[in-house]
JSON list of C-alpha atoms and ligand atoms in Angstrom, two decimals:
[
{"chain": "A", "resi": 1, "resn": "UNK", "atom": "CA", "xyz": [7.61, 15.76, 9.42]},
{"chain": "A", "resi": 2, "resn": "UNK", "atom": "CA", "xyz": [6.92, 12.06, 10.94]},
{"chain": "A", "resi": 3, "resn": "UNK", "atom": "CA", "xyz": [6.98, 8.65, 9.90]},
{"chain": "A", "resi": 4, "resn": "UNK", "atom": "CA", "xyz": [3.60, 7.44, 10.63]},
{"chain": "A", "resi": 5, "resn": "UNK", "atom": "CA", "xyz": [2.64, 4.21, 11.69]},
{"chain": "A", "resi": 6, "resn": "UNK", "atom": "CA", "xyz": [1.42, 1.58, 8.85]},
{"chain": "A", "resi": 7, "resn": "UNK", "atom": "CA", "xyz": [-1.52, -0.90, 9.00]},
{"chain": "A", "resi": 8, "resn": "UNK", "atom": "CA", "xyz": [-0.68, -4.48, 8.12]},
{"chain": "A", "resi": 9, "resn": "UNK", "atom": "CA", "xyz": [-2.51, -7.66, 6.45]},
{"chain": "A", "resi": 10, "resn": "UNK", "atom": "CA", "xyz": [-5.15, -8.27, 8.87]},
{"chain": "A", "resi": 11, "resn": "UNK", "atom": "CA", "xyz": [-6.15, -4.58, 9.58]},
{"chain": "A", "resi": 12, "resn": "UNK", "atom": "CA", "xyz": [-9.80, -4.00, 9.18]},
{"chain": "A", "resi": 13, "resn": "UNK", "atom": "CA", "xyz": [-9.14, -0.43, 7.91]},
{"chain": "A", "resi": 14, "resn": "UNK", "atom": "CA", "xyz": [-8.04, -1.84, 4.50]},
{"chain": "A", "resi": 15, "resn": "UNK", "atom": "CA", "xyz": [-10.99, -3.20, 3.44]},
{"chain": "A", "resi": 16, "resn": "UNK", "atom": "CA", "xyz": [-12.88, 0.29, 4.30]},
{"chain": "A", "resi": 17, "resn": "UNK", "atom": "CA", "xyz": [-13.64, 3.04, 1.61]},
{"chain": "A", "resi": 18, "resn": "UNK", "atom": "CA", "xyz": [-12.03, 6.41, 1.76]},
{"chain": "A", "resi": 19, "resn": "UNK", "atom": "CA", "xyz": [-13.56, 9.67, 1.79]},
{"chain": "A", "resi": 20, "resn": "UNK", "atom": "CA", "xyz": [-13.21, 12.59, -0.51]},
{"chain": "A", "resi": 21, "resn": "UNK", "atom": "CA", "xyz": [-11.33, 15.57, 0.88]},
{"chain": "A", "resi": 22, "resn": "UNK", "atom": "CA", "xyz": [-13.07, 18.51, 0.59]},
{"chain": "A", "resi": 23, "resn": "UNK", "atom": "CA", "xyz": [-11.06, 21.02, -1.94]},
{"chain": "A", "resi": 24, "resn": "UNK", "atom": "CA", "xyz": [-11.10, 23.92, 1.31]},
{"chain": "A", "resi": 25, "resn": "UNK", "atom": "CA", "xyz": [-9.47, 20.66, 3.24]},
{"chain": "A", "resi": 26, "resn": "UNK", "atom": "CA", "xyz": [-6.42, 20.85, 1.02]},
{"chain": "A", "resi": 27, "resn": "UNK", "atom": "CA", "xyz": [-4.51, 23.33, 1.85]},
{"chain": "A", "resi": 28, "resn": "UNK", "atom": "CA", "xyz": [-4.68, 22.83, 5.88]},
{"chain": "A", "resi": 29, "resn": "UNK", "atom": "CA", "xyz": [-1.91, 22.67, 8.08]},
{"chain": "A", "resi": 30, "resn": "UNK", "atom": "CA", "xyz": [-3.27, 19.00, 9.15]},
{"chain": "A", "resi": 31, "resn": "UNK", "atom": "CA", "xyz": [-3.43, 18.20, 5.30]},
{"chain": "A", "resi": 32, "resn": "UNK", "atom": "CA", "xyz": [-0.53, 19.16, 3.83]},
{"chain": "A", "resi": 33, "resn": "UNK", "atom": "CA", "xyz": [1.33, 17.43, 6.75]},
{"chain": "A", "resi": 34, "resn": "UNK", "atom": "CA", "xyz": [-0.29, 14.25, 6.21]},
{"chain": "A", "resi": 35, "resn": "UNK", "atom": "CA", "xyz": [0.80, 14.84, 2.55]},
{"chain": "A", "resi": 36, "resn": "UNK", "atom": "CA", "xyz": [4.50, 15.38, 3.97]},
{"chain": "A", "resi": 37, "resn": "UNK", "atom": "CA", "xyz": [4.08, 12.61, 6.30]},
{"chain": "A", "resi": 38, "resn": "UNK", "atom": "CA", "xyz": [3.12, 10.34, 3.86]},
{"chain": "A", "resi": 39, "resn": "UNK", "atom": "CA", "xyz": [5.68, 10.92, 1.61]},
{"chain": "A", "resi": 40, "resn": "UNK", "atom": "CA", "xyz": [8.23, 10.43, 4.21]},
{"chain": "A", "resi": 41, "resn": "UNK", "atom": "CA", "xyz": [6.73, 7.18, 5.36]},
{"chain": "A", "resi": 42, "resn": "UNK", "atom": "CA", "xyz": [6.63, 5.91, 1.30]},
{"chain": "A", "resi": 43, "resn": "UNK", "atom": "CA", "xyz": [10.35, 6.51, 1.04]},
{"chain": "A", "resi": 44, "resn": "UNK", "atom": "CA", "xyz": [11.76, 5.15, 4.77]},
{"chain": "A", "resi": 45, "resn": "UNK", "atom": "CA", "xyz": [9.76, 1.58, 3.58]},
{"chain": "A", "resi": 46, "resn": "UNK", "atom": "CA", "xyz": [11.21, 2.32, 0.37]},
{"chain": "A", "resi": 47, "resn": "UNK", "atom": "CA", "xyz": [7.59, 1.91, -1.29]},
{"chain": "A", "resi": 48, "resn": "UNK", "atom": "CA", "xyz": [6.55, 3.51, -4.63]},
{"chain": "A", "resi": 49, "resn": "UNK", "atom": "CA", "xyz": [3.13, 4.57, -3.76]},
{"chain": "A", "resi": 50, "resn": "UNK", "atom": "CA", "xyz": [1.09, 4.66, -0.28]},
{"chain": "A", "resi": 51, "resn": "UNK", "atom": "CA", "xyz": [-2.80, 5.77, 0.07]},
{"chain": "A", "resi": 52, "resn": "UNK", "atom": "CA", "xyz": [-4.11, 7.15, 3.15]},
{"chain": "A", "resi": 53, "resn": "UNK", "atom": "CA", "xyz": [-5.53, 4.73, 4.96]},
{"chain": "A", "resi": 54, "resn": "UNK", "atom": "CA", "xyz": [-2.43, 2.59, 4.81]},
{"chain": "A", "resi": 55, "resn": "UNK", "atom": "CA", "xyz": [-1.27, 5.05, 7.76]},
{"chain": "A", "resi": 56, "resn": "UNK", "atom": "CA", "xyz": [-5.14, 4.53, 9.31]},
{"chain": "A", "resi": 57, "resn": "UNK", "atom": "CA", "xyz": [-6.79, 7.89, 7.50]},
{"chain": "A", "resi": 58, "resn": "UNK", "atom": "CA", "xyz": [-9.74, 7.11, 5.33]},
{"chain": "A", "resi": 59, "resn": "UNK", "atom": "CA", "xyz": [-9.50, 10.37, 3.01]},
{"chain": "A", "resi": 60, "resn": "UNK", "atom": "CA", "xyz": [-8.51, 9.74, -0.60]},
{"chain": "A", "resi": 61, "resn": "UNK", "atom": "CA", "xyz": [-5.67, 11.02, -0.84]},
{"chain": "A", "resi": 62, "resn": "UNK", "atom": "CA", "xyz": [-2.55, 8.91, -2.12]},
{"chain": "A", "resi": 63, "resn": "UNK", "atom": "CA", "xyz": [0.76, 9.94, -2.83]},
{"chain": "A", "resi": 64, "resn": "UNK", "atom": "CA", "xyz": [3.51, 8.25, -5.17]},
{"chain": "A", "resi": 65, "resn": "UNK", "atom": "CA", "xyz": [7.42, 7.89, -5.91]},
{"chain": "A", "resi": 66, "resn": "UNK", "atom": "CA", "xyz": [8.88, 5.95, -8.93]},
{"chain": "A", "resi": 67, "resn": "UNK", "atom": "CA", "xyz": [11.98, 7.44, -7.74]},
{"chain": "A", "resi": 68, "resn": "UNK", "atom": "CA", "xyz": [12.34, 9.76, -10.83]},
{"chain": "A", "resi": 69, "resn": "UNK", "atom": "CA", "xyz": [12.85, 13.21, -12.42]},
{"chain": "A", "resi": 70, "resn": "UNK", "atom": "CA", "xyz": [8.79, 13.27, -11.56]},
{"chain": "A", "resi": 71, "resn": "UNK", "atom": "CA", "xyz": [10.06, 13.35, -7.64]},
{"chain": "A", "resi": 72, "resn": "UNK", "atom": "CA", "xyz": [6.75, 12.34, -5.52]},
{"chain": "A", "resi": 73, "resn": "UNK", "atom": "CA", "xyz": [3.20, 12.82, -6.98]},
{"chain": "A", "resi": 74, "resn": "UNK", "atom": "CA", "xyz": [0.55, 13.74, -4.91]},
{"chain": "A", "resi": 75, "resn": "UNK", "atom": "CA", "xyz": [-2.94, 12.83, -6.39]},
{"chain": "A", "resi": 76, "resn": "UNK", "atom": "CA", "xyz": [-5.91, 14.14, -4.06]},
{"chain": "A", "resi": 77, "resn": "UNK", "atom": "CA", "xyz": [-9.30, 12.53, -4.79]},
{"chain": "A", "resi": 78, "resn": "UNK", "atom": "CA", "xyz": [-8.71, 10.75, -7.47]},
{"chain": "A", "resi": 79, "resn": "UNK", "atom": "CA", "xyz": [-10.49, 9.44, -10.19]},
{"chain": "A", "resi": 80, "resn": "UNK", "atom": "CA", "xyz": [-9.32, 6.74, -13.09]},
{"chain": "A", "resi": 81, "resn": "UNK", "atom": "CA", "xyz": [-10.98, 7.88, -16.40]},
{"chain": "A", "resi": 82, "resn": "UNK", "atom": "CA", "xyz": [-9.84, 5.59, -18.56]},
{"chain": "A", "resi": 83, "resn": "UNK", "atom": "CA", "xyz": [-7.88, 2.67, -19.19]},
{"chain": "A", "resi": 84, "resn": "UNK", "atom": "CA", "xyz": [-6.20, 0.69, -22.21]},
{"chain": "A", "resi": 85, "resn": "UNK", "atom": "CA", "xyz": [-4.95, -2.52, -22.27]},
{"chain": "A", "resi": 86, "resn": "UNK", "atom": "CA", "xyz": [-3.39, -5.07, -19.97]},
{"chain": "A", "resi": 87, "resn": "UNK", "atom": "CA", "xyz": [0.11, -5.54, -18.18]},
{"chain": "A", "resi": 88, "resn": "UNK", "atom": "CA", "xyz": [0.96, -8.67, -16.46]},
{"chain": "A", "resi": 89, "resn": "UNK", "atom": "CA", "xyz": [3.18, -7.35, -13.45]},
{"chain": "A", "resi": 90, "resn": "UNK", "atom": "CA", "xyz": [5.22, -8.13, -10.43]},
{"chain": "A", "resi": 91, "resn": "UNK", "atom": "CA", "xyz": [3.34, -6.30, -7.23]},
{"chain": "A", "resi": 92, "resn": "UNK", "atom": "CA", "xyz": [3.69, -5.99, -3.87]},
{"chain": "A", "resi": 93, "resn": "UNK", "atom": "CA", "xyz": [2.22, -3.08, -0.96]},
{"chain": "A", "resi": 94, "resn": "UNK", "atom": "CA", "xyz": [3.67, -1.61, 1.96]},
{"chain": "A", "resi": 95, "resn": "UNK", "atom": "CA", "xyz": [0.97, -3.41, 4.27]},
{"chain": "A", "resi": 96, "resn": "UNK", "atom": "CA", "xyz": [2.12, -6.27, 3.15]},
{"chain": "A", "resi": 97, "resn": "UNK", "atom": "CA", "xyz": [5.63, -6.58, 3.61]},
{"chain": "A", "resi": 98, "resn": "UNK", "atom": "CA", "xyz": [8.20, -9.10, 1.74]},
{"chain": "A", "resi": 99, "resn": "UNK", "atom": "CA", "xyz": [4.46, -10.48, 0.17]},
{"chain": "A", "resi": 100, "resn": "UNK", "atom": "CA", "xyz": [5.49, -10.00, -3.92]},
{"chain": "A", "resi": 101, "resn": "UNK", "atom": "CA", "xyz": [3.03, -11.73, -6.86]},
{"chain": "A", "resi": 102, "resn": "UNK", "atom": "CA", "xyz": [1.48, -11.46, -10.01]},
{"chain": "A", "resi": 103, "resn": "UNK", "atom": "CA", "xyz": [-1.32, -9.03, -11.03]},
{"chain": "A", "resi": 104, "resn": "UNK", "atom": "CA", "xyz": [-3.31, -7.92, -14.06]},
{"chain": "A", "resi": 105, "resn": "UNK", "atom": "CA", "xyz": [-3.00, -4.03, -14.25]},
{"chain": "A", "resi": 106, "resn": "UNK", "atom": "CA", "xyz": [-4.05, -1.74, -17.27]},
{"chain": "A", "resi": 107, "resn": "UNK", "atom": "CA", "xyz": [-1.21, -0.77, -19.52]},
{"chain": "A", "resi": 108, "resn": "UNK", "atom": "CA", "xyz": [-2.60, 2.79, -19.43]},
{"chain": "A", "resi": 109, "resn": "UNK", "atom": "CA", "xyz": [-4.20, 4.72, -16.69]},
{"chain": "A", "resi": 110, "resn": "UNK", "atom": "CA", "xyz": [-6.09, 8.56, -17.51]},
{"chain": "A", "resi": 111, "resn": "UNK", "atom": "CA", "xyz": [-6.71, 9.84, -13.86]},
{"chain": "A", "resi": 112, "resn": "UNK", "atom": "CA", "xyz": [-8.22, 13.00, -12.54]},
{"chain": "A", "resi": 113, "resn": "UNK", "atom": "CA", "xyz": [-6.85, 14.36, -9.28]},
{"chain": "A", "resi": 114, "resn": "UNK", "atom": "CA", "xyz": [-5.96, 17.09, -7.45]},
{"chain": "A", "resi": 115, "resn": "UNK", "atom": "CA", "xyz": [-2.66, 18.05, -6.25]},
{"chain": "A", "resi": 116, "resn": "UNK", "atom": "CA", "xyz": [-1.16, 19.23, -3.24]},
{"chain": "A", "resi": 117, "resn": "UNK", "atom": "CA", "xyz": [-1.76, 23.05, -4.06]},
{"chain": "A", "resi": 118, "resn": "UNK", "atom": "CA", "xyz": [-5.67, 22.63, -4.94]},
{"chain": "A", "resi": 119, "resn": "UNK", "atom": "CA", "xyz": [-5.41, 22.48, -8.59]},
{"chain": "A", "resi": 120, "resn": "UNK", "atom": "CA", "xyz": [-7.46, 20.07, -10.73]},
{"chain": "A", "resi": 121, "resn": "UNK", "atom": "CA", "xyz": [-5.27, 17.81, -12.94]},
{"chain": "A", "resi": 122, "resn": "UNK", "atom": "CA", "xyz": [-5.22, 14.99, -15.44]},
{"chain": "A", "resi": 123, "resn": "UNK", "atom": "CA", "xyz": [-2.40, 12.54, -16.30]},
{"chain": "A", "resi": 124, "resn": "UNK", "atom": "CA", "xyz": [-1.92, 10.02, -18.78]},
{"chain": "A", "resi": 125, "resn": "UNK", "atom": "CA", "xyz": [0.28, 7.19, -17.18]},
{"chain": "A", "resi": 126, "resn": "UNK", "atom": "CA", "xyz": [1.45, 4.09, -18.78]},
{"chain": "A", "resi": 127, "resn": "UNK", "atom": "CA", "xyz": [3.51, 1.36, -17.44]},
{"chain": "A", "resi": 128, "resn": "UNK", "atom": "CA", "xyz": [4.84, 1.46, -13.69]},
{"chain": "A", "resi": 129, "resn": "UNK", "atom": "CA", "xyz": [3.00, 4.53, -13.38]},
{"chain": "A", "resi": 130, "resn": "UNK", "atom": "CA", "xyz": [-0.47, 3.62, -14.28]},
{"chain": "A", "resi": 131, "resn": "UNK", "atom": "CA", "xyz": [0.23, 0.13, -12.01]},
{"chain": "A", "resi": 132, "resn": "UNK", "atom": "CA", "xyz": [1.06, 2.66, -8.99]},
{"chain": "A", "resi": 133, "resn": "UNK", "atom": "CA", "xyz": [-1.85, 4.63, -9.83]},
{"chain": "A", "resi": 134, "resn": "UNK", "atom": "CA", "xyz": [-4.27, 1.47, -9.75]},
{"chain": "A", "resi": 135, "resn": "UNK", "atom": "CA", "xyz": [-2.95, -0.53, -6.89]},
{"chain": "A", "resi": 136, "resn": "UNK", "atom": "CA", "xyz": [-3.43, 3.02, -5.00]},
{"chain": "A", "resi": 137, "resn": "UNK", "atom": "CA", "xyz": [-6.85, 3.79, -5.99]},
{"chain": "A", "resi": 138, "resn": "UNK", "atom": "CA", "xyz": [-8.17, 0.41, -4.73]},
{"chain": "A", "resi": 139, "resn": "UNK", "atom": "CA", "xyz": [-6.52, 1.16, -1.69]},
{"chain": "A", "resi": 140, "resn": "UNK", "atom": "CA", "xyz": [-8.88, 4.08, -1.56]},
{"chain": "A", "resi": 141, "resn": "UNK", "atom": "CA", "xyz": [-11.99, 1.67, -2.18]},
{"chain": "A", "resi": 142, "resn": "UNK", "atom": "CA", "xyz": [-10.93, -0.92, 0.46]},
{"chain": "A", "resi": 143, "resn": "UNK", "atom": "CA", "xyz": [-9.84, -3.15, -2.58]},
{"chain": "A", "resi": 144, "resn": "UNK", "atom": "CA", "xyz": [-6.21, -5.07, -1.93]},
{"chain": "A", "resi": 145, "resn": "UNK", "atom": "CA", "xyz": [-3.93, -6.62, -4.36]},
{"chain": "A", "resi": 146, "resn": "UNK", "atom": "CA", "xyz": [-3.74, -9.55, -2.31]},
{"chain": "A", "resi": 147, "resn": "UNK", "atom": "CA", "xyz": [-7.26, -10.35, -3.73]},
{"chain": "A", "resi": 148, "resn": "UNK", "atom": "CA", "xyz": [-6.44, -10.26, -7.57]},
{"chain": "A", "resi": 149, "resn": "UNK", "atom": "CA", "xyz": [-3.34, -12.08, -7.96]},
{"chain": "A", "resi": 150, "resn": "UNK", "atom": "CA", "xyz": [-2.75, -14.26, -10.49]},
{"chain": "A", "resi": 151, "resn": "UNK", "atom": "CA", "xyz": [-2.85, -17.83, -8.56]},
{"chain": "A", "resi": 152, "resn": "UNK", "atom": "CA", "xyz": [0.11, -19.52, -7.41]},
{"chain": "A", "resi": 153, "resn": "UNK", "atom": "CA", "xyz": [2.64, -16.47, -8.22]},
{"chain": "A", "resi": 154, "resn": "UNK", "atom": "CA", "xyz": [2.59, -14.94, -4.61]},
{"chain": "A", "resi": 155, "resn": "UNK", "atom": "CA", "xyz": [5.84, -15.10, -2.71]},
{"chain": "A", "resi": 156, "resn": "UNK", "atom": "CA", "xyz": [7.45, -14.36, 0.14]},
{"chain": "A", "resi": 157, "resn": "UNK", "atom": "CA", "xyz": [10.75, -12.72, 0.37]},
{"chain": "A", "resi": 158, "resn": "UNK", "atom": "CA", "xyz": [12.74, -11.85, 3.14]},
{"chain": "A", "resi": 159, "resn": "UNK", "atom": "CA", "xyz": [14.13, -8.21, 3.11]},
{"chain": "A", "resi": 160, "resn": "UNK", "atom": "CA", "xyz": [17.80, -7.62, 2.08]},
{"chain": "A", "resi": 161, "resn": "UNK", "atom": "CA", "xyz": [20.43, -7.19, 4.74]},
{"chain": "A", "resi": 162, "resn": "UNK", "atom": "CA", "xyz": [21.88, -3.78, 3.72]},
{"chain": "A", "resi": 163, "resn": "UNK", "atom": "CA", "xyz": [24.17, -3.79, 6.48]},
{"chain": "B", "resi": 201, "resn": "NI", "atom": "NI1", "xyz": [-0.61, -1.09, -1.41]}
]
């Protein structure tokens, strides 16, 4: 496994749309080391969710972490259903580091993906989850977060000195 490079504010890449992988892609070498890749990357930034072309791959493919007894989710072409309600919530993104501010995300999320062994599946996410799940998907259609804050909530914060 490898820590792959990120793409930053500024990156033309962000603002491009991802393509589907194709179901006989999935289970590739080359794919289910991106998957592994990707999952390493999300946790050395310490990031809850990272799509695809944040490490300069334009396949929809994202993969997330809430850092619970869920462990990483890996959602392969996916597709948001349905939503309920609204959630007023703290964001930030792993291409744009120490950048943190407000965003309107549904309170529910139903998404169809794939996982990481080819099988269709459906969740129903709510909170945190169904936030990850949206700020990820946009990824996937060149959509950033940066572009639907709430005005005058975005701040910068410098990273913690764990040393
Ligand atoms: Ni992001």
């Amino acid at each position: 496994m490898a820590i792959r490079n990120l793409r930053y504010e500024g990156d033309e890449i962000l603002k491009k749309k991802s393509r589907e992988v194709p179901e006989e892609d999935i289970l590739t070498e080359k794919i289910q080391t991106l998957i592994d890749d990707m999952i390493e990357t999300m946790h050395k930034y310490n990031g809850v969710g990272l799509a695809a072309v944040q490490v300069g791959i334009l396949k929809r493919l994202i993969v997330i972490d809430l850092y619970d007894d869920n462990g990483p989710i890996v959602l392969i072409n996916p597709v948001i259903i349905k939503t309920k309600g609204e959630q007023e919530v703290e964001e930030g993104c792993l291409s744009f580091p120490n950048q943190f501010a407000k965003v309107i995300r549904p309170q529910e999320v139903v998404a169809e993906y794939t996982d990481r062994e080819g099988k269709r599946m459906r969740v129903k996410a709510k909170e945190l989850l169904a936030q990850a799940i949206a700020h990820e998907v946009d990824h996937l259609n060149g959509e950033l977060f940066i572009n639907k804050i709430i005005p005058g909530t975005l701040e910068y914060v410098e990273p913690e000195n764990n040393n």
